[in-house]
Short mmCIF file of C-alpha atoms in Angstrom, two decimals:
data_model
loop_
_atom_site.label_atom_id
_atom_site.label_comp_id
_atom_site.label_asym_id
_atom_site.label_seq_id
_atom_site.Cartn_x
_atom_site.Cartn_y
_atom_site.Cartn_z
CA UNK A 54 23.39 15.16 25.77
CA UNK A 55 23.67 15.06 22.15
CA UNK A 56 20.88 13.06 20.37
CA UNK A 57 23.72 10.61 18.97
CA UNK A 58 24.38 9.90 22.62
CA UNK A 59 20.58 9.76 23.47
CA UNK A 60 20.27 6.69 20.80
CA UNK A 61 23.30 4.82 21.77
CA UNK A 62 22.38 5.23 25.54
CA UNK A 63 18.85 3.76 25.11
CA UNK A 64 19.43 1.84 21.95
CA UNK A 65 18.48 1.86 17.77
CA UNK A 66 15.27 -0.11 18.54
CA UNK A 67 13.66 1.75 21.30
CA UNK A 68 15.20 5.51 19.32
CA UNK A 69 13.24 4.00 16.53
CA UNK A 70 9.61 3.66 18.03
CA UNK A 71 10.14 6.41 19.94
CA UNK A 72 10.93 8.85 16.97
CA UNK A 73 7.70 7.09 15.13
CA UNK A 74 5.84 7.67 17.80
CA UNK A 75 6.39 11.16 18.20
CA UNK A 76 5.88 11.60 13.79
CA UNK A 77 2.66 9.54 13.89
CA UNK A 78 1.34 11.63 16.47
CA UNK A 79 2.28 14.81 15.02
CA UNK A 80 0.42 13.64 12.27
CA UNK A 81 -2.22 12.95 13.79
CA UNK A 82 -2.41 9.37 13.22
CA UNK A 83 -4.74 7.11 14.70
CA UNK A 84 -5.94 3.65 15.19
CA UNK A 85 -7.79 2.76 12.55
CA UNK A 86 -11.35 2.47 14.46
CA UNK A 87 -14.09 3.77 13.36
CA UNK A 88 -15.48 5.29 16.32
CA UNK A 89 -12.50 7.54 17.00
CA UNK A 90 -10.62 7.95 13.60
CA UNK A 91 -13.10 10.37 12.09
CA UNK A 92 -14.96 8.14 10.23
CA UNK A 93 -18.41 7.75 12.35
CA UNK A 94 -18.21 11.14 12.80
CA UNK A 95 -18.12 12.12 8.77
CA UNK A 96 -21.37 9.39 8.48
CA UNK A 97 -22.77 11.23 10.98
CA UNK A 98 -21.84 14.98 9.23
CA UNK A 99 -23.46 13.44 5.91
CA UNK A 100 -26.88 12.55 7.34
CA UNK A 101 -27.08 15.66 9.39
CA UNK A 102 -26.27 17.79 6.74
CA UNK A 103 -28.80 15.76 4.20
CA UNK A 104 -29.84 16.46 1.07
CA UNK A 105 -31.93 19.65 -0.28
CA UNK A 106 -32.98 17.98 -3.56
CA UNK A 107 -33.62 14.59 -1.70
CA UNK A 108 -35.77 12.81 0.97
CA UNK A 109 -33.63 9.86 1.35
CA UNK A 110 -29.80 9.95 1.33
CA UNK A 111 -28.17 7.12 -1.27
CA UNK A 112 -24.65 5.39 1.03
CA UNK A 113 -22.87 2.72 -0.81
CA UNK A 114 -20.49 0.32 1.44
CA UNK A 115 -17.68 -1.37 -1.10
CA UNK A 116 -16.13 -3.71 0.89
CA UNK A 117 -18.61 -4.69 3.31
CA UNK A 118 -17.11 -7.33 5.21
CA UNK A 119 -18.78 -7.68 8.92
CA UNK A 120 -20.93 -4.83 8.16
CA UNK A 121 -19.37 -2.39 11.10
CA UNK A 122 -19.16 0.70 8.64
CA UNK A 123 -23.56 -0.15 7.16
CA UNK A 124 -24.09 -0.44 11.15
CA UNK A 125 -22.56 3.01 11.53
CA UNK A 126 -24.49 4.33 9.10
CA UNK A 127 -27.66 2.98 9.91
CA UNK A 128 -27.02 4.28 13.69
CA UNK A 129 -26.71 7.75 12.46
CA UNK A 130 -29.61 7.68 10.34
CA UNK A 131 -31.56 7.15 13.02
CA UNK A 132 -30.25 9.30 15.20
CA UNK A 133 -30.87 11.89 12.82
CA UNK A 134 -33.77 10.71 11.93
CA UNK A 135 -32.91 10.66 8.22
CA UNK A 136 -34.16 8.35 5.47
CA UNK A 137 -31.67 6.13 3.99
CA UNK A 138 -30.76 3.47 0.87
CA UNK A 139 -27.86 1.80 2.02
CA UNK A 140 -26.24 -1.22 -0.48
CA UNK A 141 -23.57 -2.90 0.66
CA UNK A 142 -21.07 -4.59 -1.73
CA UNK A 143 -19.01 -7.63 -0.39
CA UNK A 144 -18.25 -10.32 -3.36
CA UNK A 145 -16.72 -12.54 -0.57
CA UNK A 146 -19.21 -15.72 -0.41
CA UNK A 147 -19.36 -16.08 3.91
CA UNK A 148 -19.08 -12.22 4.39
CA UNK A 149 -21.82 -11.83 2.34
CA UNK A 150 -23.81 -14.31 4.14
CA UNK A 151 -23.37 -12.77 7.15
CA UNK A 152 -24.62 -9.62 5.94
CA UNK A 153 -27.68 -10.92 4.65
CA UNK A 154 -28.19 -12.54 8.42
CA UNK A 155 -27.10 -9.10 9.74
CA UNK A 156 -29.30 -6.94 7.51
CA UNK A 157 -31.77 -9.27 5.88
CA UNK A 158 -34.67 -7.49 7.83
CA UNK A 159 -34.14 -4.14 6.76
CA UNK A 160 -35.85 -3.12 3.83
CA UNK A 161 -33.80 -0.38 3.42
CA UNK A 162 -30.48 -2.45 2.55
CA UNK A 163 -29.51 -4.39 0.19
CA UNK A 164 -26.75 -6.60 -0.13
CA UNK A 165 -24.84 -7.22 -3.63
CA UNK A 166 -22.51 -10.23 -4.17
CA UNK A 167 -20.32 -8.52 -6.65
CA UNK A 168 -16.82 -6.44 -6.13
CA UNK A 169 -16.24 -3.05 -7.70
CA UNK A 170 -13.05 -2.07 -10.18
CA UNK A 171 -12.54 -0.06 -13.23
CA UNK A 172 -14.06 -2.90 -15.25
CA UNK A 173 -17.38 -5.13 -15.83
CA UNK A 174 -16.56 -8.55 -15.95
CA UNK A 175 -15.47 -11.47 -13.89
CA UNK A 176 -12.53 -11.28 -11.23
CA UNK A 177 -10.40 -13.28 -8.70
CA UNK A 178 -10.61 -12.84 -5.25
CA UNK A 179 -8.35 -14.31 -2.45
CA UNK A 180 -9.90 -15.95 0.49
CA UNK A 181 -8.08 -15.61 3.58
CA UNK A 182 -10.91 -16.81 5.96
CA UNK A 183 -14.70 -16.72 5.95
CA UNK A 184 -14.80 -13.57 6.97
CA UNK A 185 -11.70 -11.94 7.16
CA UNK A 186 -11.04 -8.42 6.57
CA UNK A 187 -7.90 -9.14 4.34
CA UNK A 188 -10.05 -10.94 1.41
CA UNK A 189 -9.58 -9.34 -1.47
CA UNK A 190 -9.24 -9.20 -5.65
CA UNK A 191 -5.67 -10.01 -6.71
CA UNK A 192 -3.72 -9.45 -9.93
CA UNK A 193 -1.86 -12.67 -9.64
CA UNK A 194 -3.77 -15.66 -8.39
CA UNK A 195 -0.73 -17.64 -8.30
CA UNK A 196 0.12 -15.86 -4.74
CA UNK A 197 -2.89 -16.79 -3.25
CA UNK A 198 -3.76 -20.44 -1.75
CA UNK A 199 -7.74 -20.37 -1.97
CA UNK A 200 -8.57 -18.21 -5.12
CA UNK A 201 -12.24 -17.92 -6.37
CA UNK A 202 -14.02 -15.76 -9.60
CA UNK A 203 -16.28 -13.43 -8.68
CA UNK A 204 -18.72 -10.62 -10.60
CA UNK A 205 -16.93 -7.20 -11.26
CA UNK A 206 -18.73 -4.29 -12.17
CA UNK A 207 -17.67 -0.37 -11.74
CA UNK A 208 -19.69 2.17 -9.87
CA UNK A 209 -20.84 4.10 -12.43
CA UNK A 210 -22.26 1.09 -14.43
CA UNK A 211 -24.21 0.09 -11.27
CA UNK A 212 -25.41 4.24 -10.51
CA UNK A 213 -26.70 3.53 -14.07
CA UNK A 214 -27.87 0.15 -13.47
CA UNK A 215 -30.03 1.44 -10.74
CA UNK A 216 -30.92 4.77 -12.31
CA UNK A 217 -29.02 6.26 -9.32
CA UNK A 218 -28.70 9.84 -10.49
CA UNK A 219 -26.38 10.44 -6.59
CA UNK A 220 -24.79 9.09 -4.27
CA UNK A 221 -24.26 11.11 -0.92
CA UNK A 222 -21.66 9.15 0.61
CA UNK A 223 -19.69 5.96 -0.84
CA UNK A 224 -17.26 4.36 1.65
CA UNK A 225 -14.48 1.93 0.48
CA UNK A 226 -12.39 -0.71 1.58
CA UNK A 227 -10.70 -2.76 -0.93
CA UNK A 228 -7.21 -3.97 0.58
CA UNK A 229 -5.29 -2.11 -1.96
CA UNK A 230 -7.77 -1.91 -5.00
CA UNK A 231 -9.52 1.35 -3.31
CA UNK A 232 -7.61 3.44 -6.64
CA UNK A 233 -9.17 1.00 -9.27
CA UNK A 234 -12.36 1.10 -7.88
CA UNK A 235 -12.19 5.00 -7.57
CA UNK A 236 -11.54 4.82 -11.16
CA UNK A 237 -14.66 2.88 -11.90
CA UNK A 238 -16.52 6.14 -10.66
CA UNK A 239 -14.36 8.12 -13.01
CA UNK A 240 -17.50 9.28 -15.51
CA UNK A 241 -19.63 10.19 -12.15
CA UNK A 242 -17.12 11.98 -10.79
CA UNK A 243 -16.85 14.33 -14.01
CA UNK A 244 -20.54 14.88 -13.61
CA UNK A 245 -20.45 15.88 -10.09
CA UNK A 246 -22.64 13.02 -9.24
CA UNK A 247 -21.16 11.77 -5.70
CA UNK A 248 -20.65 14.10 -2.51
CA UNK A 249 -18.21 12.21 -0.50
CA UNK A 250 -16.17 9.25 -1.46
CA UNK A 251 -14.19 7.87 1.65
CA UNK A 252 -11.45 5.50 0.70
CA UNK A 253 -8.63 3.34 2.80
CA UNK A 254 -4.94 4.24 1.60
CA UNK A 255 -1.94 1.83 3.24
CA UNK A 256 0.80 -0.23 1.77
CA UNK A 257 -0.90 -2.51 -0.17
CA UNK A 258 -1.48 0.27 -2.78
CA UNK A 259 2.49 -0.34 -3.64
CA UNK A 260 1.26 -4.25 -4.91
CA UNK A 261 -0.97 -1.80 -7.48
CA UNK A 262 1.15 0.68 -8.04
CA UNK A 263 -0.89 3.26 -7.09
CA UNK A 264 0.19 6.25 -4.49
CA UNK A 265 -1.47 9.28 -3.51
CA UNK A 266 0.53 11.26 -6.25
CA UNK A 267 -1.20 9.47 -8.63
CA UNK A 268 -4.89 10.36 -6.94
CA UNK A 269 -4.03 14.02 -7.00
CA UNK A 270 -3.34 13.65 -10.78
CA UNK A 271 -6.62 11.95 -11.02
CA UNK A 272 -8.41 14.36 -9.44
CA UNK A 273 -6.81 16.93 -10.93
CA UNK A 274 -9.76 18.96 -13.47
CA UNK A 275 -12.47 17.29 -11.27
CA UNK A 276 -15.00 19.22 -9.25
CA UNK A 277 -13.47 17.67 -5.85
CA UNK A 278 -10.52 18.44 -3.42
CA UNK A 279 -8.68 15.34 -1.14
CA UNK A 280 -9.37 15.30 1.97
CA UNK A 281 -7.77 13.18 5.45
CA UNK A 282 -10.84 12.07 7.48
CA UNK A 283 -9.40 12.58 10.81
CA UNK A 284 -10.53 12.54 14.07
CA UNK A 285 -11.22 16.15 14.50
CA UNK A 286 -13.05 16.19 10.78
CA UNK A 287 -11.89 16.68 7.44
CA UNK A 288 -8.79 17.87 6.54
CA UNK A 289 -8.39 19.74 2.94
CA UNK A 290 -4.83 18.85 0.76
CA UNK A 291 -4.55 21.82 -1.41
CA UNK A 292 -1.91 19.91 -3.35
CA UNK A 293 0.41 16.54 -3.01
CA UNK A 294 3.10 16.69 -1.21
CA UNK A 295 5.56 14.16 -0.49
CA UNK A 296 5.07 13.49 2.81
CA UNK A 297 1.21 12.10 1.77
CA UNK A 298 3.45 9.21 0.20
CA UNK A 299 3.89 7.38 3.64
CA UNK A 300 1.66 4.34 2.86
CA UNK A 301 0.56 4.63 6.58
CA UNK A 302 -2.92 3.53 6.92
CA UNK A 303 -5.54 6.02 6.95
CA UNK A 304 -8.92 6.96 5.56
CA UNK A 305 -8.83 9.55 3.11
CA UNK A 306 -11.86 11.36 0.87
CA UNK A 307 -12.71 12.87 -2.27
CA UNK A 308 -15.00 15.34 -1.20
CA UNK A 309 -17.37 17.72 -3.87
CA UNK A 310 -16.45 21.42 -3.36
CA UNK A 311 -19.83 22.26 -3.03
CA UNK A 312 -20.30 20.02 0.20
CA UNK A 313 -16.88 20.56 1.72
CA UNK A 314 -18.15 23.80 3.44
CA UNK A 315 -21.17 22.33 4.50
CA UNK A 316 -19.96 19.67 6.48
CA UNK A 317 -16.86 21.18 8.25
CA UNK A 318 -14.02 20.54 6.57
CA UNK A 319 -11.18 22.66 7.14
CA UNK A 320 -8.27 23.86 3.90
CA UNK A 321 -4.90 23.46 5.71
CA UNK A 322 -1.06 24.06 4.47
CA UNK A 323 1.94 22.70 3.88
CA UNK A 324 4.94 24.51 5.69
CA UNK A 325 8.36 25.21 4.54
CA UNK A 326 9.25 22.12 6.45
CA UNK A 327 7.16 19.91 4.60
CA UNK A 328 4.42 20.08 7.47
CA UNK A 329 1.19 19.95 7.62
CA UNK A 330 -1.19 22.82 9.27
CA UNK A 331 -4.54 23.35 9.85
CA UNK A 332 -6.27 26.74 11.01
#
């Protein structure tokens, strides 16, 4: 049977799901859960590994929402029985008091009602619900029904603020604005000043504009490689390649080339057919 027939006999819907299936898994694709998509497992990699100039690890969370991710961390600190500074950023009002209920009696977190971008100023943020994970800066506030201003401020301007010489692992969530607030960390990033950044890539980068092409050229004379956290570690992009350019959701990481080796993470290629391979 001819695959023409194979479509026509079972129909353009179920062909559909069934050929997206097969690509996502190929991929590698996951649900994004962070438990099984690689990203408690590169917390975990980052404690372990710790810090030779250090005693206690620095982890920023932008975008803290329920606090999940800080909980993660936390977890693994312990396990490891590492020392760690956690802040958590969240500029949206509820989610931010429910961190302070969540966290409030650990000395070792602190909470920080502001969002992160590539400026210092003031911002608007769309509230979907108290606490809902799609809250989130917008460009436009005429698209949004319940739009408030909130405090901006860039990574490196709070590194400096704090006289925060490094950060061993910043994780980011942003609903689209993950590239702007990479940006913000541009003049850290330059310095080698940041191990890991993890960020969250999906299809609300097209309402910015942004696309992983563009991250590669950003990257691109910086002392860092991009990197797919994925379920069996990190993969290594030695260069863009189209097929990056899905806008499927998925966690990906700037990663220094000095730590790359010393948590795991593995260089792969791209095949003649555009594939992706990993030793």
């Amino acid at each position: 049977m001819s695959l023409a027939a194979f479509v026509n006999l079972i129909g353009k819907r179920r062909a559909w799901r069934l050929g997206r299936g097969l690509y996502m898994l190929a991929r590698g694709e996951v649900a994004n859960a962070i438990e099984t998509n690689g990203e408690a497992a590169l917390v975990g990699a980052i404690i372990a590994a710790g810090n030779a100039s250090a005693t206690t690890l620095h982890l920023w969370d932008v975008g803290g929402n329920l606090g999940e991710w800080s909980q993660t961390a936390l977890d693994a600190a312990r396990k490891h029985d590492r020392q760690i500074q956690l802040d958590i950023f969240e500029p949206a009002p509820s989610a931010k008091a429910g961190l302070d209920h969540r966290f409030g009696d650990q000395q070792n977190v602190r909470v920080h009602g502001i969002a992160l971008s590539d400026h210092v100023g003031t911002g608007k943020m769309s509230i979907v619900g108290p606490s809902a994970g799609t809250n989130a800066l917008v460009s436009d506030d005429s698209v949004a029904d319940n739009v408030i201003e909130v405090v901006v401020s860039t990574g490196a301007a709070m590194m400096d603020e704090a006289a925060l010489p490094h950060l061993d692992l910043v994780k980011v969530d942003a609903e689209g604005f993950d590239f702007s607030i990479l940006k913000g960390f541009r003049a850290k990033l330059e310095a080698g000043r940041i191990s890991v950044i993890q960020f969250e890539y999906n299809h609300r980068w097209l309402a910015q504009r942004e696309s992983m092409r563009g991250l590669f050229d950003f990257v691109e004379g910086l002392p860092y490689c991009v990197a797919r956290v994925a379920p069996g570690g990190l993969e290594i992009y030695p260069h863009w390649n189209p097929e990056l350019d899905r806008y499927f959701e998925t966690n990906y990481a700037l990663v220094h080339n000095d730590v790359a080796n010393r948590i795991g993470a593995r260089t792969g290629r791209w095949d003649e057919s555009n594939v992706f391979l990993t030793d």
